[in-house]
Amino acid sequence: VQDAASSQDPRSRGNEGSQRCWKEEICRILGEIQAPLSPLLLRLCHWLLPKLLTRLFLSVQLHWGQLEMVLRAARTPKVPLVFLCSHQSQVDGPLLSFVLLSQGIGLPRVTVGTWPSPCLRSLLQRLGGIFLPSGMAQTLSDRDEGLPGAVLDAYIQEVLQSHQPLILFLEEPLASLRLADPARCWLLRVLRALQDGAVPDVLVVPVRIAYDVAP
C-alpha cells in the first residue's frame, strides 16, 4: 500500500502532510470495502432469518454428508476456507452465512455486488458483507488499479491470514452462466495472496444453492 501511494506521488515520501492525506484516503477506501461487524445486528439477523425462510419456503435442505466434509476441512490448521458459489438470489449471502455460523465454522466475509442504496450497503457491511472500492468493478485492468487495488489486496490477505471464511459469488443473479467481472476481481486477490506467500494454501469449497422458485 505504501509503494502504491508513493508511486502516485513520489514527493510524499518524508512529507508529513502528504502522508496524512494518503492515510485518510486509505481509510476512506477501506471504509468502502468493509465496516466493523455489529454483534447486535448479527444476533437480530440470525434470529429473523429462520422465520423469514419458513415464510418463503416449505423447507431448506442441506446435504449432511457434504456438510460434514466442510466441517472437517474447517478444522485444517492455518488454511483458510474460500467458498466459490453460484448466485441465483440476493438471499444467497445471508442464507449461506447463517448456515456456516450455525454449524460453528465462523462468520464469513461475503462479497456483495453493486447495491444502489447506501443504507443497505452499510447494513450489509455490518453483517459481514464486503464490497469492491468505487470504480474497481468498472476498471478491471491490472495496470490501472492504483491505490484501491493495493488496499484491496492487503485487506484480502488479512482476511485469509486471520482464517475468516470467504464467500465469493461467481456470477450475478439471473444473469448468464459466466464469470462476472467483480468475481474475477475478487479471485485475482486470492490468487495474489497465494503467489505472494501471504498464506501457504487455501481450501476451495464449491457451493451451489438451488431453489424450486428463486425468491
Tab-separated table of C-alpha atoms in Angstrom:
chain	number	residue	atom	x	y	z
A	1	VAL	CA	0.000	0.000	0.000
A	2	GLN	CA	2.850	2.386	0.823
A	3	ASP	CA	4.507	1.595	-2.515
A	4	ALA	CA	1.261	2.313	-4.382
A	5	ALA	CA	0.800	5.635	-2.600
A	6	SER	CA	4.421	6.650	-3.216
A	7	SER	CA	4.260	5.726	-6.901
A	8	GLN	CA	1.297	8.075	-7.381
A	9	ASP	CA	3.127	10.951	-5.664
A	10	PRO	CA	6.894	10.374	-5.222
A	11	ARG	CA	7.157	13.653	-3.282
A	12	SER	CA	5.029	12.208	-0.472
A	13	ARG	CA	7.996	10.253	0.964
A	14	GLY	CA	9.045	12.012	4.151
A	15	ASN	CA	6.353	14.688	3.729
A	16	GLU	CA	4.190	14.514	6.847
A	17	GLY	CA	1.297	16.436	5.315
A	18	SER	CA	1.157	14.229	2.209
A	19	GLN	CA	1.400	11.082	4.316
A	20	ARG	CA	-1.546	12.244	6.408
A	21	CYS	CA	-3.600	12.809	3.233
A	22	TRP	CA	-2.702	9.366	1.914
A	23	LYS	CA	-3.621	7.769	5.241
A	24	GLU	CA	-7.035	9.462	5.119
A	25	GLU	CA	-7.517	8.243	1.538
A	26	ILE	CA	-6.531	4.684	2.516
A	27	CYS	CA	-9.019	4.750	5.424
A	28	ARG	CA	-11.721	6.018	3.047
A	29	ILE	CA	-11.054	3.139	0.607
A	30	LEU	CA	-11.067	0.628	3.452
A	31	GLY	CA	-14.395	2.057	4.619
A	32	GLU	CA	-15.837	1.372	1.155
A	33	ILE	CA	-14.674	-2.247	1.386
A	34	GLN	CA	-15.830	-3.172	4.878
A	35	ALA	CA	-17.109	-1.884	8.222
A	36	PRO	CA	-16.787	-3.166	11.794
A	37	LEU	CA	-19.172	-6.032	12.495
A	38	SER	CA	-22.226	-5.320	14.652
A	39	PRO	CA	-22.880	-8.150	17.172
A	40	LEU	CA	-26.377	-6.769	17.852
A	41	LEU	CA	-27.337	-6.723	14.162
A	42	LEU	CA	-25.817	-10.183	13.671
A	43	ARG	CA	-27.877	-11.649	16.522
A	44	LEU	CA	-31.032	-9.913	15.250
A	45	CYS	CA	-30.463	-11.082	11.657
A	46	HIS	CA	-29.838	-14.693	12.656
A	47	TRP	CA	-32.949	-14.638	14.814
A	48	LEU	CA	-35.096	-13.220	11.990
A	49	LEU	CA	-33.643	-15.224	9.102
A	50	PRO	CA	-35.101	-18.656	10.059
A	51	LYS	CA	-38.518	-17.016	10.489
A	52	LEU	CA	-38.183	-15.403	7.051
A	53	LEU	CA	-37.087	-18.680	5.438
A	54	THR	CA	-40.094	-20.562	6.856
A	55	ARG	CA	-42.337	-17.898	5.289
A	56	LEU	CA	-40.622	-18.078	1.890
A	57	PHE	CA	-40.049	-21.833	1.573
A	58	LEU	CA	-41.622	-25.105	2.637
A	59	SER	CA	-38.152	-26.337	3.707
A	60	VAL	CA	-34.427	-25.693	3.484
A	61	GLN	CA	-32.400	-28.837	2.805
A	62	LEU	CA	-28.694	-29.411	3.421
A	63	HIS	CA	-26.602	-32.329	2.209
A	64	TRP	CA	-25.259	-33.538	5.559
A	65	GLY	CA	-22.547	-35.723	4.055
A	66	GLN	CA	-21.096	-32.785	2.161
A	67	LEU	CA	-21.500	-30.507	5.180
A	68	GLU	CA	-19.503	-32.977	7.264
A	69	MET	CA	-16.661	-32.763	4.720
A	70	VAL	CA	-16.720	-28.955	5.018
A	71	LEU	CA	-16.597	-29.208	8.810
A	72	ARG	CA	-13.546	-31.484	8.572
A	73	ALA	CA	-11.903	-29.051	6.148
A	74	ALA	CA	-12.591	-26.155	8.536
A	75	ARG	CA	-10.509	-27.943	11.171
A	76	THR	CA	-7.411	-27.914	8.943
A	77	PRO	CA	-4.900	-25.729	10.835
A	78	LYS	CA	-3.655	-22.474	9.293
A	79	VAL	CA	-5.538	-22.949	5.993
A	80	PRO	CA	-8.499	-20.620	5.262
A	81	LEU	CA	-11.697	-21.684	3.523
A	82	VAL	CA	-12.796	-19.965	0.296
A	83	PHE	CA	-16.338	-20.793	-0.839
A	84	LEU	CA	-16.981	-20.369	-4.584
A	85	CYS	CA	-20.730	-20.121	-5.046
A	86	SER	CA	-23.312	-19.952	-7.753
A	87	HIS	CA	-25.622	-16.963	-7.330
A	88	GLN	CA	-29.359	-17.100	-8.005
A	89	SER	CA	-30.855	-14.708	-5.469
A	90	GLN	CA	-29.927	-11.906	-3.080
A	91	VAL	CA	-30.978	-14.291	-0.293
A	92	ASP	CA	-27.931	-16.489	-1.056
A	93	GLY	CA	-25.443	-14.485	1.004
A	94	PRO	CA	-27.444	-14.271	4.259
A	95	LEU	CA	-28.555	-17.906	3.874
A	96	LEU	CA	-25.044	-19.295	3.420
A	97	SER	CA	-23.670	-17.028	6.155
A	98	PHE	CA	-26.354	-18.308	8.542
A	99	VAL	CA	-25.593	-21.958	7.714
A	100	LEU	CA	-21.840	-21.579	8.253
A	101	LEU	CA	-22.239	-19.649	11.501
A	102	SER	CA	-24.835	-22.064	12.888
A	103	GLN	CA	-22.514	-25.014	12.164
A	104	GLY	CA	-19.639	-23.431	14.095
A	105	ILE	CA	-17.480	-22.673	11.043
A	106	GLY	CA	-17.474	-18.959	11.847
A	107	LEU	CA	-18.892	-15.782	10.402
A	108	PRO	CA	-17.729	-15.460	6.781
A	109	ARG	CA	-16.868	-12.365	4.824
A	110	VAL	CA	-19.301	-12.297	1.898
A	111	THR	CA	-18.563	-10.492	-1.371
A	112	VAL	CA	-21.546	-8.389	-2.409
A	113	GLY	CA	-22.393	-6.961	-5.828
A	114	THR	CA	-23.445	-3.395	-6.540
A	115	TRP	CA	-26.217	-2.086	-4.292
A	116	PRO	CA	-27.781	1.286	-5.161
A	117	SER	CA	-28.847	2.072	-1.589
A	118	PRO	CA	-26.094	3.440	0.723
A	119	CYS	CA	-28.176	2.439	3.774
A	120	LEU	CA	-28.481	-1.153	2.587
A	121	ARG	CA	-24.783	-1.246	1.763
A	122	SER	CA	-23.918	-0.039	5.269
A	123	LEU	CA	-26.230	-2.658	6.808
A	124	LEU	CA	-24.683	-5.488	4.787
A	125	GLN	CA	-21.177	-4.342	5.755
A	126	ARG	CA	-22.147	-4.564	9.437
A	127	LEU	CA	-23.285	-8.144	8.777
A	128	GLY	CA	-20.032	-9.225	7.118
A	129	GLY	CA	-20.519	-8.049	3.536
A	130	ILE	CA	-17.510	-6.675	1.650
A	131	PHE	CA	-17.585	-4.519	-1.486
A	132	LEU	CA	-15.174	-3.528	-4.216
A	133	PRO	CA	-13.895	0.062	-3.858
A	134	SER	CA	-15.707	2.541	-6.075
A	135	GLY	CA	-14.630	2.336	-9.698
A	136	MET	CA	-12.821	-1.005	-9.438
A	137	ALA	CA	-15.734	-3.017	-10.799
A	138	GLN	CA	-15.640	-0.863	-13.931
A	139	THR	CA	-11.841	-0.733	-14.426
A	140	LEU	CA	-10.570	-4.288	-14.227
A	141	SER	CA	-7.185	-3.663	-15.815
A	142	ASP	CA	-4.323	-4.857	-13.621
A	143	ARG	CA	-2.323	-1.779	-14.597
A	144	ASP	CA	-4.945	0.784	-13.556
A	145	GLU	CA	-5.866	-0.423	-10.058
A	146	GLY	CA	-3.605	2.003	-8.207
A	147	LEU	CA	-4.136	2.597	-4.511
A	148	PRO	CA	-7.641	0.999	-4.295
A	149	GLY	CA	-6.238	-2.244	-5.742
A	150	ALA	CA	-3.331	-2.234	-3.275
A	151	VAL	CA	-5.672	-1.672	-0.309
A	152	LEU	CA	-7.970	-4.452	-1.520
A	153	ASP	CA	-5.003	-6.839	-1.919
A	154	ALA	CA	-3.846	-6.086	1.626
A	155	TYR	CA	-7.379	-6.483	3.002
A	156	ILE	CA	-7.935	-9.916	1.431
A	157	GLN	CA	-4.517	-11.049	2.699
A	158	GLU	CA	-5.548	-10.028	6.220
A	159	VAL	CA	-8.874	-11.897	5.904
A	160	LEU	CA	-7.129	-15.080	4.745
A	161	GLN	CA	-4.348	-14.820	7.337
A	162	SER	CA	-6.936	-14.489	10.127
A	163	HIS	CA	-8.651	-17.657	8.758
A	164	GLN	CA	-12.023	-15.992	8.272
A	165	PRO	CA	-14.139	-17.942	5.746
A	166	LEU	CA	-14.509	-16.021	2.478
A	167	ILE	CA	-17.542	-16.387	0.206
A	168	LEU	CA	-17.154	-15.419	-3.461
A	169	PHE	CA	-20.163	-15.399	-5.777
A	170	LEU	CA	-19.111	-16.271	-9.305
A	171	GLU	CA	-21.977	-14.732	-11.246
A	172	GLU	CA	-24.677	-12.129	-10.880
A	173	PRO	CA	-28.234	-13.270	-10.010
A	174	LEU	CA	-30.449	-14.015	-13.015
A	175	ALA	CA	-27.517	-13.443	-15.393
A	176	SER	CA	-25.960	-15.801	-17.907
A	177	LEU	CA	-23.722	-18.547	-16.544
A	178	ARG	CA	-20.392	-16.775	-16.959
A	179	LEU	CA	-17.806	-15.426	-14.566
A	180	ALA	CA	-18.870	-11.934	-13.525
A	181	ASP	CA	-16.324	-9.103	-13.663
A	182	PRO	CA	-16.458	-8.441	-9.875
A	183	ALA	CA	-15.906	-12.164	-9.221
A	184	ARG	CA	-12.845	-12.085	-11.486
A	185	CYS	CA	-11.503	-9.175	-9.420
A	186	TRP	CA	-12.039	-10.999	-6.100
A	187	LEU	CA	-10.478	-14.224	-7.400
A	188	LEU	CA	-7.419	-12.269	-8.527
A	189	ARG	CA	-6.928	-11.081	-4.925
A	190	VAL	CA	-6.973	-14.649	-3.583
A	191	LEU	CA	-4.519	-15.751	-6.272
A	192	ARG	CA	-2.165	-12.870	-5.450
A	193	ALA	CA	-2.283	-13.732	-1.740
A	194	LEU	CA	-1.105	-17.243	-2.625
A	195	GLN	CA	1.556	-16.024	-5.051
A	196	ASP	CA	2.902	-13.514	-2.510
A	197	GLY	CA	3.073	-16.170	0.209
A	198	ALA	CA	0.583	-14.405	2.490
A	199	VAL	CA	-0.991	-17.825	3.129
A	200	PRO	CA	0.528	-21.234	2.340
A	201	ASP	CA	-2.678	-22.609	0.822
A	202	VAL	CA	-6.459	-22.192	0.673
A	203	LEU	CA	-9.188	-24.815	0.719
A	204	VAL	CA	-11.641	-24.103	-2.118
A	205	VAL	CA	-15.199	-25.294	-1.473
A	206	PRO	CA	-17.655	-25.251	-4.416
A	207	VAL	CA	-21.207	-24.397	-3.330
A	208	ARG	CA	-24.495	-24.456	-5.198
A	209	ILE	CA	-27.755	-23.150	-3.773
A	210	ALA	CA	-30.827	-24.320	-5.686
A	211	TYR	CA	-34.401	-23.071	-5.376
A	212	ASP	CA	-37.632	-24.550	-6.675
A	213	VAL	CA	-38.521	-20.907	-7.328
A	214	ALA	CA	-35.838	-18.275	-6.759
A	215	PRO	CA	-37.110	-15.527	-4.425
